[in-house]
mmCIF file with all atom_site columns, C-alpha atoms in Angstrom:
data_model
loop_
_atom_site.group_PDB
_atom_site.id
_atom_site.type_symbol
_atom_site.label_atom_id
_atom_site.label_alt_id
_atom_site.label_comp_id
_atom_site.label_asym_id
_atom_site.label_entity_id
_atom_site.label_seq_id
_atom_site.pdbx_PDB_ins_code
_atom_site.Cartn_x
_atom_site.Cartn_y
_atom_site.Cartn_z
_atom_site.occupancy
_atom_site.B_iso_or_equiv
_atom_site.pdbx_formal_charge
_atom_site.auth_seq_id
_atom_site.auth_comp_id
_atom_site.auth_asym_id
_atom_site.auth_atom_id
_atom_site.pdbx_PDB_model_num
ATOM 1   C CA . UNK E 1 1   ? 107.363 48.861  93.671  1.00 54.00 ? 1   UNK E CA 1
ATOM 2   C CA . UNK E 1 2   ? 104.520 49.202  96.031  1.00 60.00 ? 2   UNK E CA 1
ATOM 3   C CA . UNK E 1 3   ? 102.820 45.871  96.924  1.00 58.00 ? 3   UNK E CA 1
ATOM 4   C CA . UNK E 1 4   ? 99.118  45.833  97.399  1.00 55.00 ? 4   UNK E CA 1
ATOM 5   C CA . UNK E 1 5   ? 97.647  44.586  100.685 1.00 54.00 ? 5   UNK E CA 1
ATOM 6   C CA . UNK E 1 6   ? 96.463  41.116  100.930 1.00 50.00 ? 6   UNK E CA 1
ATOM 7   C CA . UNK E 1 7   ? 92.837  41.903  101.448 1.00 52.00 ? 7   UNK E CA 1
ATOM 8   C CA . UNK E 1 8   ? 92.572  43.530  98.266  1.00 54.00 ? 8   UNK E CA 1
ATOM 9   C CA . UNK E 1 9   ? 93.772  40.187  96.359  1.00 65.00 ? 9   UNK E CA 1
ATOM 10  C CA . UNK E 1 10  ? 91.101  38.391  98.340  1.00 66.00 ? 10  UNK E CA 1
ATOM 11  C CA . UNK E 1 11  ? 88.429  40.845  97.407  1.00 71.00 ? 11  UNK E CA 1
ATOM 12  C CA . UNK E 1 12  ? 89.488  40.606  93.751  1.00 71.00 ? 12  UNK E CA 1
ATOM 13  C CA . UNK E 1 13  ? 89.498  36.769  93.714  1.00 66.00 ? 13  UNK E CA 1
ATOM 14  C CA . UNK E 1 14  ? 85.854  36.615  95.355  1.00 70.00 ? 14  UNK E CA 1
ATOM 15  C CA . UNK E 1 15  ? 84.822  39.080  92.769  1.00 69.00 ? 15  UNK E CA 1
ATOM 16  C CA . UNK E 1 16  ? 86.385  37.111  89.991  1.00 63.00 ? 16  UNK E CA 1
ATOM 17  C CA . UNK E 1 17  ? 84.568  33.885  91.293  1.00 65.00 ? 17  UNK E CA 1
ATOM 18  C CA . UNK E 1 18  ? 81.174  35.558  91.701  1.00 66.00 ? 18  UNK E CA 1
ATOM 19  C CA . UNK E 1 19  ? 81.514  37.288  88.392  1.00 67.00 ? 19  UNK E CA 1
ATOM 20  C CA . UNK E 1 20  ? 82.304  33.850  86.872  1.00 64.00 ? 20  UNK E CA 1
ATOM 21  C CA . UNK E 1 21  ? 79.302  31.994  88.419  1.00 65.00 ? 21  UNK E CA 1
ATOM 22  C CA . UNK E 1 22  ? 76.877  34.641  87.277  1.00 64.00 ? 22  UNK E CA 1
ATOM 23  C CA . UNK E 1 23  ? 77.009  33.379  83.864  1.00 63.00 ? 23  UNK E CA 1
ATOM 24  C CA . UNK E 1 24  ? 74.538  30.646  83.027  1.00 61.00 ? 24  UNK E CA 1
ATOM 25  C CA . UNK E 1 25  ? 76.116  27.297  82.466  1.00 57.00 ? 25  UNK E CA 1
ATOM 26  C CA . UNK E 1 26  ? 73.897  25.046  80.519  1.00 56.00 ? 26  UNK E CA 1
ATOM 27  C CA . UNK E 1 27  ? 76.403  22.125  80.483  1.00 59.00 ? 27  UNK E CA 1
ATOM 28  C CA . UNK E 1 28  ? 75.759  21.498  84.259  1.00 62.00 ? 28  UNK E CA 1
ATOM 29  C CA . UNK E 1 29  ? 72.062  21.896  84.182  1.00 70.00 ? 29  UNK E CA 1
ATOM 30  C CA . UNK E 1 30  ? 70.384  18.460  84.534  1.00 77.00 ? 30  UNK E CA 1
ATOM 31  C CA . UNK E 1 31  ? 66.793  17.770  83.424  1.00 81.00 ? 31  UNK E CA 1
ATOM 32  C CA . UNK E 1 32  ? 64.915  14.557  83.233  1.00 83.00 ? 32  UNK E CA 1
ATOM 33  C CA . UNK E 1 33  ? 62.249  13.916  80.746  1.00 85.00 ? 33  UNK E CA 1
ATOM 34  C CA . UNK E 1 34  ? 59.457  11.592  81.942  1.00 83.00 ? 34  UNK E CA 1
ATOM 35  C CA . UNK E 1 35  ? 56.172  10.301  80.605  1.00 83.00 ? 35  UNK E CA 1
ATOM 36  C CA . UNK E 1 36  ? 53.270  9.597   82.727  1.00 85.00 ? 36  UNK E CA 1
ATOM 37  C CA . UNK E 1 37  ? 51.268  6.285   81.770  1.00 85.00 ? 37  UNK E CA 1
ATOM 38  C CA . UNK E 1 38  ? 47.848  5.572   83.010  1.00 88.00 ? 38  UNK E CA 1
ATOM 39  C CA . UNK E 1 39  ? 44.665  4.086   82.139  1.00 90.00 ? 39  UNK E CA 1
ATOM 40  C CA . UNK E 1 40  ? 44.255  6.652   79.238  1.00 91.00 ? 40  UNK E CA 1
ATOM 41  C CA . UNK E 1 41  ? 47.441  5.710   77.813  1.00 90.00 ? 41  UNK E CA 1
ATOM 42  C CA . UNK E 1 42  ? 46.497  1.961   78.028  1.00 90.00 ? 42  UNK E CA 1
ATOM 43  C CA . UNK E 1 43  ? 47.195  0.434   81.420  1.00 91.00 ? 43  UNK E CA 1
ATOM 44  C CA . UNK E 1 44  ? 44.109  -1.741  82.690  1.00 92.00 ? 44  UNK E CA 1
ATOM 45  C CA . UNK E 1 45  ? 44.153  0.005   86.208  1.00 91.00 ? 45  UNK E CA 1
ATOM 46  C CA . UNK E 1 46  ? 45.740  2.730   88.034  1.00 90.00 ? 46  UNK E CA 1
ATOM 47  C CA . UNK E 1 47  ? 46.431  0.263   90.940  1.00 92.00 ? 47  UNK E CA 1
ATOM 48  C CA . UNK E 1 48  ? 49.707  -1.429  89.878  1.00 93.00 ? 48  UNK E CA 1
ATOM 49  C CA . UNK E 1 49  ? 51.432  -3.924  92.261  1.00 94.00 ? 49  UNK E CA 1
ATOM 50  C CA . UNK E 1 50  ? 54.867  -4.718  90.385  1.00 94.00 ? 50  UNK E CA 1
ATOM 51  C CA . UNK E 1 51  ? 56.650  -3.871  87.247  1.00 95.00 ? 51  UNK E CA 1
ATOM 52  C CA . UNK E 1 52  ? 59.033  -6.537  85.579  1.00 95.00 ? 52  UNK E CA 1
ATOM 53  C CA . UNK E 1 53  ? 61.360  -6.032  82.640  1.00 96.00 ? 53  UNK E CA 1
ATOM 54  C CA . UNK E 1 54  ? 61.515  -9.196  80.705  1.00 95.00 ? 54  UNK E CA 1
ATOM 55  C CA . UNK E 1 55  ? 64.730  -10.348 78.793  1.00 95.00 ? 55  UNK E CA 1
ATOM 56  C CA . UNK E 1 56  ? 63.227  -8.963  75.431  1.00 95.00 ? 56  UNK E CA 1
ATOM 57  C CA . UNK E 1 57  ? 62.896  -5.619  76.773  1.00 95.00 ? 57  UNK E CA 1
ATOM 58  C CA . UNK E 1 58  ? 59.115  -5.577  77.295  1.00 96.00 ? 58  UNK E CA 1
ATOM 59  C CA . UNK E 1 59  ? 57.795  -4.040  80.506  1.00 96.00 ? 59  UNK E CA 1
ATOM 60  C CA . UNK E 1 60  ? 55.078  -5.997  82.379  1.00 97.00 ? 60  UNK E CA 1
ATOM 61  C CA . UNK E 1 61  ? 52.633  -4.369  85.000  1.00 96.00 ? 61  UNK E CA 1
ATOM 62  C CA . UNK E 1 62  ? 50.758  -6.356  87.377  1.00 96.00 ? 62  UNK E CA 1
ATOM 63  C CA . UNK E 1 63  ? 47.258  -4.729  88.328  1.00 95.00 ? 63  UNK E CA 1
ATOM 64  C CA . UNK E 1 64  ? 44.213  -5.342  90.176  1.00 94.00 ? 64  UNK E CA 1
ATOM 65  C CA . UNK E 1 65  ? 42.652  -5.562  86.622  1.00 96.00 ? 65  UNK E CA 1
ATOM 66  C CA . UNK E 1 66  ? 44.858  -7.831  84.845  1.00 96.00 ? 66  UNK E CA 1
ATOM 67  C CA . UNK E 1 67  ? 48.412  -7.523  83.502  1.00 97.00 ? 67  UNK E CA 1
ATOM 68  C CA . UNK E 1 68  ? 49.837  -5.365  80.802  1.00 96.00 ? 68  UNK E CA 1
ATOM 69  C CA . UNK E 1 69  ? 52.861  -5.576  78.561  1.00 97.00 ? 69  UNK E CA 1
ATOM 70  C CA . UNK E 1 70  ? 54.437  -2.489  77.155  1.00 96.00 ? 70  UNK E CA 1
ATOM 71  C CA . UNK E 1 71  ? 56.716  -2.722  74.472  1.00 94.00 ? 71  UNK E CA 1
ATOM 72  C CA . UNK E 1 72  ? 57.753  0.994   74.518  1.00 91.00 ? 72  UNK E CA 1
ATOM 73  C CA . UNK E 1 73  ? 55.075  1.893   72.152  1.00 92.00 ? 73  UNK E CA 1
ATOM 74  C CA . UNK E 1 74  ? 51.735  0.420   73.203  1.00 93.00 ? 74  UNK E CA 1
ATOM 75  C CA . UNK E 1 75  ? 50.237  -1.545  75.772  1.00 94.00 ? 75  UNK E CA 1
ATOM 76  C CA . UNK E 1 76  ? 48.610  -5.012  75.290  1.00 96.00 ? 76  UNK E CA 1
ATOM 77  C CA . UNK E 1 77  ? 46.369  -6.308  78.373  1.00 97.00 ? 77  UNK E CA 1
ATOM 78  C CA . UNK E 1 78  ? 45.601  -9.600  79.473  1.00 97.00 ? 78  UNK E CA 1
ATOM 79  C CA . UNK E 1 79  ? 42.836  -10.813 81.833  1.00 96.00 ? 79  UNK E CA 1
ATOM 80  C CA . UNK E 1 80  ? 40.924  -13.767 82.704  1.00 96.00 ? 80  UNK E CA 1
ATOM 81  C CA . UNK E 1 81  ? 39.432  -13.843 79.425  1.00 96.00 ? 81  UNK E CA 1
ATOM 82  C CA . UNK E 1 82  ? 42.913  -14.403 78.002  1.00 96.00 ? 82  UNK E CA 1
ATOM 83  C CA . UNK E 1 83  ? 43.815  -17.385 80.425  1.00 96.00 ? 83  UNK E CA 1
ATOM 84  C CA . UNK E 1 84  ? 44.706  -15.484 83.804  1.00 96.00 ? 84  UNK E CA 1
ATOM 85  C CA . UNK E 1 85  ? 43.649  -17.429 86.694  1.00 94.00 ? 85  UNK E CA 1
ATOM 86  C CA . UNK E 1 86  ? 42.678  -14.308 88.362  1.00 94.00 ? 86  UNK E CA 1
ATOM 87  C CA . UNK E 1 87  ? 42.722  -10.509 87.198  1.00 95.00 ? 87  UNK E CA 1
ATOM 88  C CA . UNK E 1 88  ? 44.558  -9.400  90.588  1.00 95.00 ? 88  UNK E CA 1
ATOM 89  C CA . UNK E 1 89  ? 48.119  -10.341 90.164  1.00 94.00 ? 89  UNK E CA 1
ATOM 90  C CA . UNK E 1 90  ? 50.490  -9.386  92.836  1.00 92.00 ? 90  UNK E CA 1
ATOM 91  C CA . UNK E 1 91  ? 53.841  -10.830 91.735  1.00 93.00 ? 91  UNK E CA 1
ATOM 92  C CA . UNK E 1 92  ? 55.542  -11.621 88.387  1.00 95.00 ? 92  UNK E CA 1
ATOM 93  C CA . UNK E 1 93  ? 58.746  -13.768 87.925  1.00 94.00 ? 93  UNK E CA 1
ATOM 94  C CA . UNK E 1 94  ? 60.612  -14.615 84.623  1.00 95.00 ? 94  UNK E CA 1
ATOM 95  C CA . UNK E 1 95  ? 62.168  -17.919 84.611  1.00 94.00 ? 95  UNK E CA 1
ATOM 96  C CA . UNK E 1 96  ? 65.146  -19.402 82.604  1.00 93.00 ? 96  UNK E CA 1
ATOM 97  C CA . UNK E 1 97  ? 63.088  -20.208 79.628  1.00 95.00 ? 97  UNK E CA 1
ATOM 98  C CA . UNK E 1 98  ? 61.710  -16.499 79.405  1.00 95.00 ? 98  UNK E CA 1
ATOM 99  C CA . UNK E 1 99  ? 58.312  -17.561 80.619  1.00 96.00 ? 99  UNK E CA 1
ATOM 100 C CA . UNK E 1 100 ? 56.577  -14.880 82.694  1.00 97.00 ? 100 UNK E CA 1
ATOM 101 C CA . UNK E 1 101 ? 55.032  -16.266 85.773  1.00 96.00 ? 101 UNK E CA 1
ATOM 102 C CA . UNK E 1 102 ? 52.035  -14.699 87.725  1.00 96.00 ? 102 UNK E CA 1
ATOM 103 C CA . UNK E 1 103 ? 51.191  -15.170 91.300  1.00 92.00 ? 103 UNK E CA 1
ATOM 104 C CA . UNK E 1 104 ? 47.426  -14.231 91.493  1.00 91.00 ? 104 UNK E CA 1
ATOM 105 C CA . UNK E 1 105 ? 44.949  -13.290 94.271  1.00 89.00 ? 105 UNK E CA 1
ATOM 106 C CA . UNK E 1 106 ? 43.235  -16.640 94.134  1.00 86.00 ? 106 UNK E CA 1
ATOM 107 C CA . UNK E 1 107 ? 46.399  -18.422 94.845  1.00 84.00 ? 107 UNK E CA 1
ATOM 108 C CA . UNK E 1 108 ? 46.621  -20.101 91.326  1.00 90.00 ? 108 UNK E CA 1
ATOM 109 C CA . UNK E 1 109 ? 49.775  -19.717 89.329  1.00 93.00 ? 109 UNK E CA 1
ATOM 110 C CA . UNK E 1 110 ? 49.695  -19.183 85.627  1.00 96.00 ? 110 UNK E CA 1
ATOM 111 C CA . UNK E 1 111 ? 52.455  -18.196 83.009  1.00 97.00 ? 111 UNK E CA 1
ATOM 112 C CA . UNK E 1 112 ? 52.976  -16.412 79.645  1.00 97.00 ? 112 UNK E CA 1
ATOM 113 C CA . UNK E 1 113 ? 54.709  -18.439 76.879  1.00 96.00 ? 113 UNK E CA 1
ATOM 114 C CA . UNK E 1 114 ? 54.524  -18.116 73.054  1.00 94.00 ? 114 UNK E CA 1
ATOM 115 C CA . UNK E 1 115 ? 51.813  -15.455 73.235  1.00 94.00 ? 115 UNK E CA 1
ATOM 116 C CA . UNK E 1 116 ? 49.480  -17.325 75.393  1.00 96.00 ? 116 UNK E CA 1
ATOM 117 C CA . UNK E 1 117 ? 48.615  -17.413 79.164  1.00 97.00 ? 117 UNK E CA 1
ATOM 118 C CA . UNK E 1 118 ? 48.611  -21.083 80.565  1.00 97.00 ? 118 UNK E CA 1
ATOM 119 C CA . UNK E 1 119 ? 47.663  -22.310 84.107  1.00 96.00 ? 119 UNK E CA 1
ATOM 120 C CA . UNK E 1 120 ? 50.348  -24.086 86.104  1.00 95.00 ? 120 UNK E CA 1
ATOM 121 C CA . UNK E 1 121 ? 49.348  -27.867 85.809  1.00 94.00 ? 121 UNK E CA 1
ATOM 122 C CA . UNK E 1 122 ? 50.055  -28.551 89.530  1.00 93.00 ? 122 UNK E CA 1
ATOM 123 C CA . UNK E 1 123 ? 47.678  -25.768 91.140  1.00 88.00 ? 123 UNK E CA 1
ATOM 124 C CA . UNK E 1 124 ? 45.668  -28.282 92.707  1.00 89.00 ? 124 UNK E CA 1
ATOM 125 C CA . UNK E 1 125 ? 48.538  -29.895 94.455  1.00 88.00 ? 125 UNK E CA 1
ATOM 126 C CA . UNK E 1 126 ? 49.605  -26.349 95.681  1.00 85.00 ? 126 UNK E CA 1
ATOM 127 C CA . UNK E 1 127 ? 46.395  -25.673 96.956  1.00 83.00 ? 127 UNK E CA 1
ATOM 128 C CA . UNK E 1 128 ? 46.077  -28.963 98.847  1.00 80.00 ? 128 UNK E CA 1
ATOM 129 C CA . UNK E 1 129 ? 49.065  -28.045 101.060 1.00 77.00 ? 129 UNK E CA 1
ATOM 130 C CA . UNK E 1 130 ? 48.741  -24.393 100.995 1.00 74.00 ? 130 UNK E CA 1
ATOM 131 C CA . UNK E 1 131 ? 45.026  -24.243 101.915 1.00 68.00 ? 131 UNK E CA 1
ATOM 132 C CA . UNK E 1 132 ? 45.196  -21.261 104.197 1.00 67.00 ? 132 UNK E CA 1
ATOM 133 C CA . UNK E 1 133 ? 48.001  -19.183 102.908 1.00 68.00 ? 133 UNK E CA 1
ATOM 134 C CA . UNK E 1 134 ? 49.261  -17.946 99.504  1.00 71.00 ? 134 UNK E CA 1
ATOM 135 C CA . UNK E 1 135 ? 52.691  -18.377 97.596  1.00 79.00 ? 135 UNK E CA 1
ATOM 136 C CA . UNK E 1 136 ? 54.651  -15.416 98.244  1.00 81.00 ? 136 UNK E CA 1
ATOM 137 C CA . UNK E 1 137 ? 57.523  -16.037 95.834  1.00 84.00 ? 137 UNK E CA 1
ATOM 138 C CA . UNK E 1 138 ? 58.691  -18.654 93.434  1.00 86.00 ? 138 UNK E CA 1
ATOM 139 C CA . UNK E 1 139 ? 61.855  -19.702 91.679  1.00 87.00 ? 139 UNK E CA 1
ATOM 140 C CA . UNK E 1 140 ? 62.491  -22.225 88.864  1.00 91.00 ? 140 UNK E CA 1
ATOM 141 C CA . UNK E 1 141 ? 65.781  -23.959 88.137  1.00 90.00 ? 141 UNK E CA 1
ATOM 142 C CA . UNK E 1 142 ? 67.036  -25.454 84.905  1.00 90.00 ? 142 UNK E CA 1
ATOM 143 C CA . UNK E 1 143 ? 65.490  -28.944 85.853  1.00 91.00 ? 143 UNK E CA 1
ATOM 144 C CA . UNK E 1 144 ? 62.122  -26.995 85.955  1.00 92.00 ? 144 UNK E CA 1
ATOM 145 C CA . UNK E 1 145 ? 61.977  -27.547 89.676  1.00 92.00 ? 145 UNK E CA 1
ATOM 146 C CA . UNK E 1 146 ? 59.859  -24.814 91.268  1.00 89.00 ? 146 UNK E CA 1
ATOM 147 C CA . UNK E 1 147 ? 60.815  -23.716 94.608  1.00 87.00 ? 147 UNK E CA 1
ATOM 148 C CA . UNK E 1 148 ? 58.342  -21.438 96.528  1.00 85.00 ? 148 UNK E CA 1
ATOM 149 C CA . UNK E 1 149 ? 57.716  -19.943 99.737  1.00 80.00 ? 149 UNK E CA 1
ATOM 150 C CA . UNK E 1 150 ? 54.440  -19.544 101.419 1.00 74.00 ? 150 UNK E CA 1
ATOM 151 C CA . UNK E 1 151 ? 53.444  -16.350 103.385 1.00 67.00 ? 151 UNK E CA 1
ATOM 152 C CA . UNK E 1 152 ? 53.979  -18.366 106.787 1.00 63.00 ? 152 UNK E CA 1
ATOM 153 C CA . UNK E 1 153 ? 57.720  -18.968 106.038 1.00 63.00 ? 153 UNK E CA 1
ATOM 154 C CA . UNK E 1 154 ? 57.159  -22.338 104.541 1.00 74.00 ? 154 UNK E CA 1
ATOM 155 C CA . UNK E 1 155 ? 59.330  -23.551 101.896 1.00 79.00 ? 155 UNK E CA 1
ATOM 156 C CA . UNK E 1 156 ? 58.518  -26.030 99.316  1.00 83.00 ? 156 UNK E CA 1
ATOM 157 C CA . UNK E 1 157 ? 59.299  -27.297 95.780  1.00 85.00 ? 157 UNK E CA 1
ATOM 158 C CA . UNK E 1 158 ? 57.379  -29.208 93.188  1.00 90.00 ? 158 UNK E CA 1
ATOM 159 C CA . UNK E 1 159 ? 59.336  -31.004 90.609  1.00 93.00 ? 159 UNK E CA 1
ATOM 160 C CA . UNK E 1 160 ? 58.443  -31.234 86.675  1.00 92.00 ? 160 UNK E CA 1
ATOM 161 C CA . UNK E 1 161 ? 57.078  -34.760 87.264  1.00 93.00 ? 161 UNK E CA 1
ATOM 162 C CA . UNK E 1 162 ? 54.577  -33.289 90.175  1.00 89.00 ? 162 UNK E CA 1
ATOM 163 C CA . UNK E 1 163 ? 56.400  -34.383 93.034  1.00 90.00 ? 163 UNK E CA 1
ATOM 164 C CA . UNK E 1 164 ? 55.796  -32.028 95.761  1.00 85.00 ? 164 UNK E CA 1
ATOM 165 C CA . UNK E 1 165 ? 57.744  -31.456 99.133  1.00 85.00 ? 165 UNK E CA 1
ATOM 166 C CA . UNK E 1 166 ? 56.780  -28.826 101.734 1.00 79.00 ? 166 UNK E CA 1
ATOM 167 C CA . UNK E 1 167 ? 57.929  -27.723 105.012 1.00 77.00 ? 167 UNK E CA 1
ATOM 168 C CA . UNK E 1 168 ? 55.959  -25.299 107.201 1.00 69.00 ? 168 UNK E CA 1
ATOM 169 C CA . UNK E 1 169 ? 58.568  -23.466 109.381 1.00 62.00 ? 169 UNK E CA 1
ATOM 170 C CA . UNK E 1 170 ? 56.092  -21.343 111.283 1.00 53.00 ? 170 UNK E CA 1
ATOM 171 C CA . UNK E 1 171 ? 52.348  -21.516 112.029 1.00 52.00 ? 171 UNK E CA 1
ATOM 172 C CA . UNK E 1 172 ? 52.124  -18.109 113.430 1.00 54.00 ? 172 UNK E CA 1
ATOM 173 C CA . UNK E 1 173 ? 53.218  -14.689 112.453 1.00 54.00 ? 173 UNK E CA 1
ATOM 174 C CA . UNK E 1 174 ? 56.212  -13.729 114.330 1.00 55.00 ? 174 UNK E CA 1
ATOM 175 C CA . UNK E 1 175 ? 57.212  -10.417 112.432 1.00 53.00 ? 175 UNK E CA 1
ATOM 176 C CA . UNK E 1 176 ? 60.524  -11.956 111.384 1.00 51.00 ? 176 UNK E CA 1
ATOM 177 C CA . UNK E 1 177 ? 61.744  -11.945 107.733 1.00 48.00 ? 177 UNK E CA 1
ATOM 178 C CA . UNK E 1 178 ? 62.898  -15.179 106.233 1.00 51.00 ? 178 UNK E CA 1
ATOM 179 C CA . UNK E 1 179 ? 64.615  -15.656 102.933 1.00 49.00 ? 179 UNK E CA 1
ATOM 180 C CA . UNK E 1 180 ? 66.003  -18.492 100.932 1.00 48.00 ? 180 UNK E CA 1
ATOM 181 C CA . UNK E 1 181 ? 68.693  -18.211 98.165  1.00 53.00 ? 181 UNK E CA 1
ATOM 182 C CA . UNK E 1 182 ? 68.108  -20.469 95.113  1.00 54.00 ? 182 UNK E CA 1
ATOM 183 C CA . UNK E 1 183 ? 70.686  -19.855 92.716  1.00 58.00 ? 183 UNK E CA 1
ATOM 184 C CA . UNK E 1 184 ? 70.360  -16.113 91.673  1.00 59.00 ? 184 UNK E CA 1
ATOM 185 C CA . UNK E 1 185 ? 67.008  -15.896 93.069  1.00 54.00 ? 185 UNK E CA 1
ATOM 186 C CA . UNK E 1 186 ? 66.148  -14.796 96.619  1.00 46.00 ? 186 UNK E CA 1
ATOM 187 C CA . UNK E 1 187 ? 62.900  -15.882 97.884  1.00 42.00 ? 187 UNK E CA 1
#
């Protein structure tokens, strides 16, 4: 029995592999479907700052022309006529009660609860200590104490009864990044 040289077996193996790969394989093809949403579909503006998905599955968009809530089918838009303290909303936060908080351009907080937007009752207290800066982020614990950071590394809190504490940790911009862990929230 004559044995074939090794290089013929290698040629046959390469041919078989190339032959098998020449067939289209639809099981390995990955395609992603996407939908583009813009002002024609219902967003109030094409300039979006943040997107948040709440506990109910709604998607919230903060824009320079108000906020928008998307339930998967249609957009519902809110602006100052609906109670927002400013139409430009930079940041959103959902607290333990499911309220959606909005941090706006004019530094006044407001929140969405039970289908309406309400201004934060201690906005004037916050403005008195943060007159030349804005609130960068917030966190609200189960006692309804709001912990917040200013844009100059300040850290403060305001309790449900209005008791306010604040410590400015830097008066100048240093280029450093600071953070504070409040439960699961990172400020």
